[in-house]
Short mmCIF file of C-alpha atoms and ligand atoms in Angstrom, two decimals:
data_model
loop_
_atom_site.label_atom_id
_atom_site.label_comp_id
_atom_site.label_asym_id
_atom_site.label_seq_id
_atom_site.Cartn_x
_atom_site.Cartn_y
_atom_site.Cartn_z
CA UNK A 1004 278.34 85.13 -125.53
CA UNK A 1005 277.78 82.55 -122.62
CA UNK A 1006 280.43 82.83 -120.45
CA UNK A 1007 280.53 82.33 -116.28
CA UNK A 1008 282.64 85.53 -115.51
CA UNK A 1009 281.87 84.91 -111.64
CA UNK A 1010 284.68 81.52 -112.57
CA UNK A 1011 287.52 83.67 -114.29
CA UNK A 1012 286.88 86.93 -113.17
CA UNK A 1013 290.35 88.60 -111.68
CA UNK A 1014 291.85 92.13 -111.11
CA UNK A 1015 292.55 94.63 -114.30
CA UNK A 1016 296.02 94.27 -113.26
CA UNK A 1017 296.27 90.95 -113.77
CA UNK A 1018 295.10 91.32 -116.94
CA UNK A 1019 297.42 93.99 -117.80
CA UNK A 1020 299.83 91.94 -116.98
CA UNK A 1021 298.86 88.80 -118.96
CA UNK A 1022 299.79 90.93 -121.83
CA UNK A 1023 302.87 92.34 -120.90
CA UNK A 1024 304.14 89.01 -119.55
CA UNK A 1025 303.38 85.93 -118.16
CA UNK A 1026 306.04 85.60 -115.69
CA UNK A 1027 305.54 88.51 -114.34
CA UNK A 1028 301.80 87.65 -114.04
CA UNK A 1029 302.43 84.42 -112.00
CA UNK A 1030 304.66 86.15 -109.77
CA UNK A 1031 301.88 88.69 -109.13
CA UNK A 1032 299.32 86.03 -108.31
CA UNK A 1033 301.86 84.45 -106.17
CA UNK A 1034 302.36 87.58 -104.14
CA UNK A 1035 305.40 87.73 -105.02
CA UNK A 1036 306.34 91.86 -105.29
CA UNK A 1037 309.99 94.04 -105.59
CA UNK A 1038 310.33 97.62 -104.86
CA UNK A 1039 309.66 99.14 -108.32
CA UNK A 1040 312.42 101.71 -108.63
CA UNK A 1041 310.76 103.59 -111.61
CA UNK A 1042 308.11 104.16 -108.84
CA UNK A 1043 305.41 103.98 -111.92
CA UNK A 1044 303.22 103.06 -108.71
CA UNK A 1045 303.70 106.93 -107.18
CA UNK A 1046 303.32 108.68 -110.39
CA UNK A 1047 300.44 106.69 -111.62
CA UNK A 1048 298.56 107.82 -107.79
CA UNK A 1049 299.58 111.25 -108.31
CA UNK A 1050 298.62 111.27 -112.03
CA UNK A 1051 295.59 110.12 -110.79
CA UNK A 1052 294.70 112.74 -107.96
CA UNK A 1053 295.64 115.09 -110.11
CA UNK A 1054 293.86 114.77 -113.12
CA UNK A 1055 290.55 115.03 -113.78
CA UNK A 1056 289.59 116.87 -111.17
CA UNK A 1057 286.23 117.36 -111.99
CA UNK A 1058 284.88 114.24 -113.56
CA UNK A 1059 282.02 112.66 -111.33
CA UNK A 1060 283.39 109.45 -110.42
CA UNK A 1061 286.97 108.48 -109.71
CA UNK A 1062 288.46 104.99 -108.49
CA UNK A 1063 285.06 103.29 -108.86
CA UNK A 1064 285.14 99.92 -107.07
CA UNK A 1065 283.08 97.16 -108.69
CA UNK A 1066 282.39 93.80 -107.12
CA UNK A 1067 284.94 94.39 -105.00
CA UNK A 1068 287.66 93.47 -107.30
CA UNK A 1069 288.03 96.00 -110.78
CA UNK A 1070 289.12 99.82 -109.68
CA UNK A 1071 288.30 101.52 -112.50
CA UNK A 1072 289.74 105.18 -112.69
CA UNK A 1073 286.61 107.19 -113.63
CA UNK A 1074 283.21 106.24 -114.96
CA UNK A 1075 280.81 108.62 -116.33
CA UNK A 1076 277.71 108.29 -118.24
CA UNK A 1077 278.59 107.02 -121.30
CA UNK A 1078 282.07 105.74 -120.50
CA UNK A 1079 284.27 103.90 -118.34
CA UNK A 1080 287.97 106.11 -118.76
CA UNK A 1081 291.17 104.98 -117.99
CA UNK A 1082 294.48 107.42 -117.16
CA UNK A 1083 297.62 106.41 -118.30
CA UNK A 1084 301.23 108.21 -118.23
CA UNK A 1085 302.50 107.43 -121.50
CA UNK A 1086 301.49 104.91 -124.20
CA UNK A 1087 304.56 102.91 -123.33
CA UNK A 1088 302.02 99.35 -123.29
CA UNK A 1089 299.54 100.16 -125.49
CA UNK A 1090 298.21 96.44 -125.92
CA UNK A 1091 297.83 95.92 -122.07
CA UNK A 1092 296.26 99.23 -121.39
CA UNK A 1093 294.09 98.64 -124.16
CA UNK A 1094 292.80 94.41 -123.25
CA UNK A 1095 292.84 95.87 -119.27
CA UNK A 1096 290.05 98.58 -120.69
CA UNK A 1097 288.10 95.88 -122.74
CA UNK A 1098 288.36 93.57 -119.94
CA UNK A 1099 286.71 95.97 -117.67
CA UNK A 1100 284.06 96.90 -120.70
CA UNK A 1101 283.15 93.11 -121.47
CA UNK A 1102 283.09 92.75 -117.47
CA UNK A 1103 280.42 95.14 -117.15
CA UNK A 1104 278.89 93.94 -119.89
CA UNK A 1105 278.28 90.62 -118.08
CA UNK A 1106 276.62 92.25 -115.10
CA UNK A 1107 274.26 93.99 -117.11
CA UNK A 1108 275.89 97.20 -118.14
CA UNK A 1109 277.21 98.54 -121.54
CA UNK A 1110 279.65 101.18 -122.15
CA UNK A 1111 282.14 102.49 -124.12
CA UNK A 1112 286.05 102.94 -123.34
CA UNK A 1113 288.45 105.74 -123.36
CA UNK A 1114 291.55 105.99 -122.24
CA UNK A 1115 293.21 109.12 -121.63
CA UNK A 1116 297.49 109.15 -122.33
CA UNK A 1117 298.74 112.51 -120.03
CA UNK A 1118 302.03 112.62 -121.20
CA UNK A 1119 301.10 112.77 -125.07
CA UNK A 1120 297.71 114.53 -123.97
CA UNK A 1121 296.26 112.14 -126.33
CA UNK A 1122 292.98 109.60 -125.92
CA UNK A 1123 291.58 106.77 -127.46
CA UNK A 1124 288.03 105.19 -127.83
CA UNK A 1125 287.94 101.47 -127.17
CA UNK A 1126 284.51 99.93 -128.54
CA UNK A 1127 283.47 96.13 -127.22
CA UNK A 1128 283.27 94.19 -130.37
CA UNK A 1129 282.82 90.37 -131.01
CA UNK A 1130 286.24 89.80 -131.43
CA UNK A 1131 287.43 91.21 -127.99
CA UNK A 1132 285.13 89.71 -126.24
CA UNK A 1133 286.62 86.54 -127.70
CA UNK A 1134 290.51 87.50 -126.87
CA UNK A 1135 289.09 88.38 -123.29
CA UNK A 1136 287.86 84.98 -123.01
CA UNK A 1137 290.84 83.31 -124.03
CA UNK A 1138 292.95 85.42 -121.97
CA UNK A 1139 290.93 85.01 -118.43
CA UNK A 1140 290.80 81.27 -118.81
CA UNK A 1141 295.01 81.46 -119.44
CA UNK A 1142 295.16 83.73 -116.82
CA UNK A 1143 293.37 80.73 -114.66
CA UNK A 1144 295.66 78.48 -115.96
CA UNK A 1145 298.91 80.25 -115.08
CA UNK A 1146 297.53 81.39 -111.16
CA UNK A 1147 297.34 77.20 -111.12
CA UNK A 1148 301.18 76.51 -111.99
CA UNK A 1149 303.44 75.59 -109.40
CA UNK A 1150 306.16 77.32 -111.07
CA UNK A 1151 306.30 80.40 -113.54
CA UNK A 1152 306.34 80.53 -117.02
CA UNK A 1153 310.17 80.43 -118.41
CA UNK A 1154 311.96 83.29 -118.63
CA UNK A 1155 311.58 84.98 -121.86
CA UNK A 1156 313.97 88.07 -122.83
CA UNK A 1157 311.51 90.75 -123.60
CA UNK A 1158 312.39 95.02 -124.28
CA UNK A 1159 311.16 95.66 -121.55
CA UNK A 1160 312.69 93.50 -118.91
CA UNK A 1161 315.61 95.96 -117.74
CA UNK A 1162 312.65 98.93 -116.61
CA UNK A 1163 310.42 95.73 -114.68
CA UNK A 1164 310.11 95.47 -111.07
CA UNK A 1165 311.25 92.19 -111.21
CA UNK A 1166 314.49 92.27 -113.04
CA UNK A 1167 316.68 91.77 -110.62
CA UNK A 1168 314.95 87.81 -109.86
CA UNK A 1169 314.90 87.03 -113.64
CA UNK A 1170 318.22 87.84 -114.21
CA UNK A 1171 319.73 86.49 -111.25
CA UNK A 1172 322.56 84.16 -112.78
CA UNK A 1173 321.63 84.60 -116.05
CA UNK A 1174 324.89 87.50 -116.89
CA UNK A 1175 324.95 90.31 -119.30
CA UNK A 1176 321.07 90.67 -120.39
CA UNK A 1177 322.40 91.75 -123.93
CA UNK A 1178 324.03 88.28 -124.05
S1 SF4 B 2590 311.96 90.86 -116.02
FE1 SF4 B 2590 311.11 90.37 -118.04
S2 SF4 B 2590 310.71 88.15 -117.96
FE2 SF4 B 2590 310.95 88.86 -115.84
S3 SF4 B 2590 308.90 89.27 -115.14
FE3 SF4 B 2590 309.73 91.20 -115.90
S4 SF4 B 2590 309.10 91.35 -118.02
FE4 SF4 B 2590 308.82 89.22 -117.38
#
């Protein structure tokens, strides 16, 4: 597939986030950050230097911009707590896979879920590589806006850092 990454590339995160929400993605790229009081930040690092003590690689830093947990011959893994976002860990993991893909290297995914002591093999298919596309050049379009993305009431809204300036004025969230 022809595709200039070097116009659309961004962080994982931001494509984690692209799937989770939008909002929350454009207050991201803004800069804009809260004091996460689920301090998923802390457990993730310690999850991290934890696990996998042994595997050859850890944090790999590509180009300066994708920190991939651990890359080994054959794959690039991923650690996650729990399986709570299982779409956004997922696209993060192909986005890194099609990424490398456009710099000349091609592996496989897997990401590993601690809590459930459970992993998955993510593959780089046509279709992914398609979604990918689509999602870096929305990404691109929502780092451009001026102002976020309206407020949509998702499940997950009462555990997110940034609750507390969605909600401001807006009452009961079970309204
Ligand atoms: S509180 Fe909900 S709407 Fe606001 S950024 Fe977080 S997930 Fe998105």
């Amino acid at each position: 597939m022809e595709f200039d990454i070097d116009e659309f590339k961004v962080q994982g995160i931001k494509v984690n986030y692209y799937y989770i929400c939008k909002r929350k993605l454009w207050f991201f790229s803004k800069g804009i950050t809260m004091e996460d009081k689920n301090d998923r930040v802390l457990q993730g690092k310690l999850i991290h230097e934890n696990s996998y003590q042994r595997s050859p690689a850890k944090e790999v830093m590509i180009d300066d911009l994708l920190k991939v947990d651990i890359i080994e011959d054959e794959y690039v893994r991923e650690v996650k707590i729990s399986s709570k976002m299982p779409l956004a860990d997922k696209m993060q993991l192909i986005y890194y896979l099609f990424y490398l893909k456009q710099i000349g290297v091609v592996k496989r995914g897997v990401i590993n879920y601690v809590k459930e002591k459970r992993r998955e093999i993510i593959e780089l298919n046509k279709e992914f590589e398609e979604e990918i596309v689509k999602a870096l050049k929305e990404i691109k379009n929502i780092n451009l806006r001026e102002t976020p993305p309206k407020l949509e009431k998702l499940p997950y809204c009462k555990k997110c850092s940034y609750f507390e300036l969605c909600y401001a004025g807006e009452g009961d969230f079970n309204e």
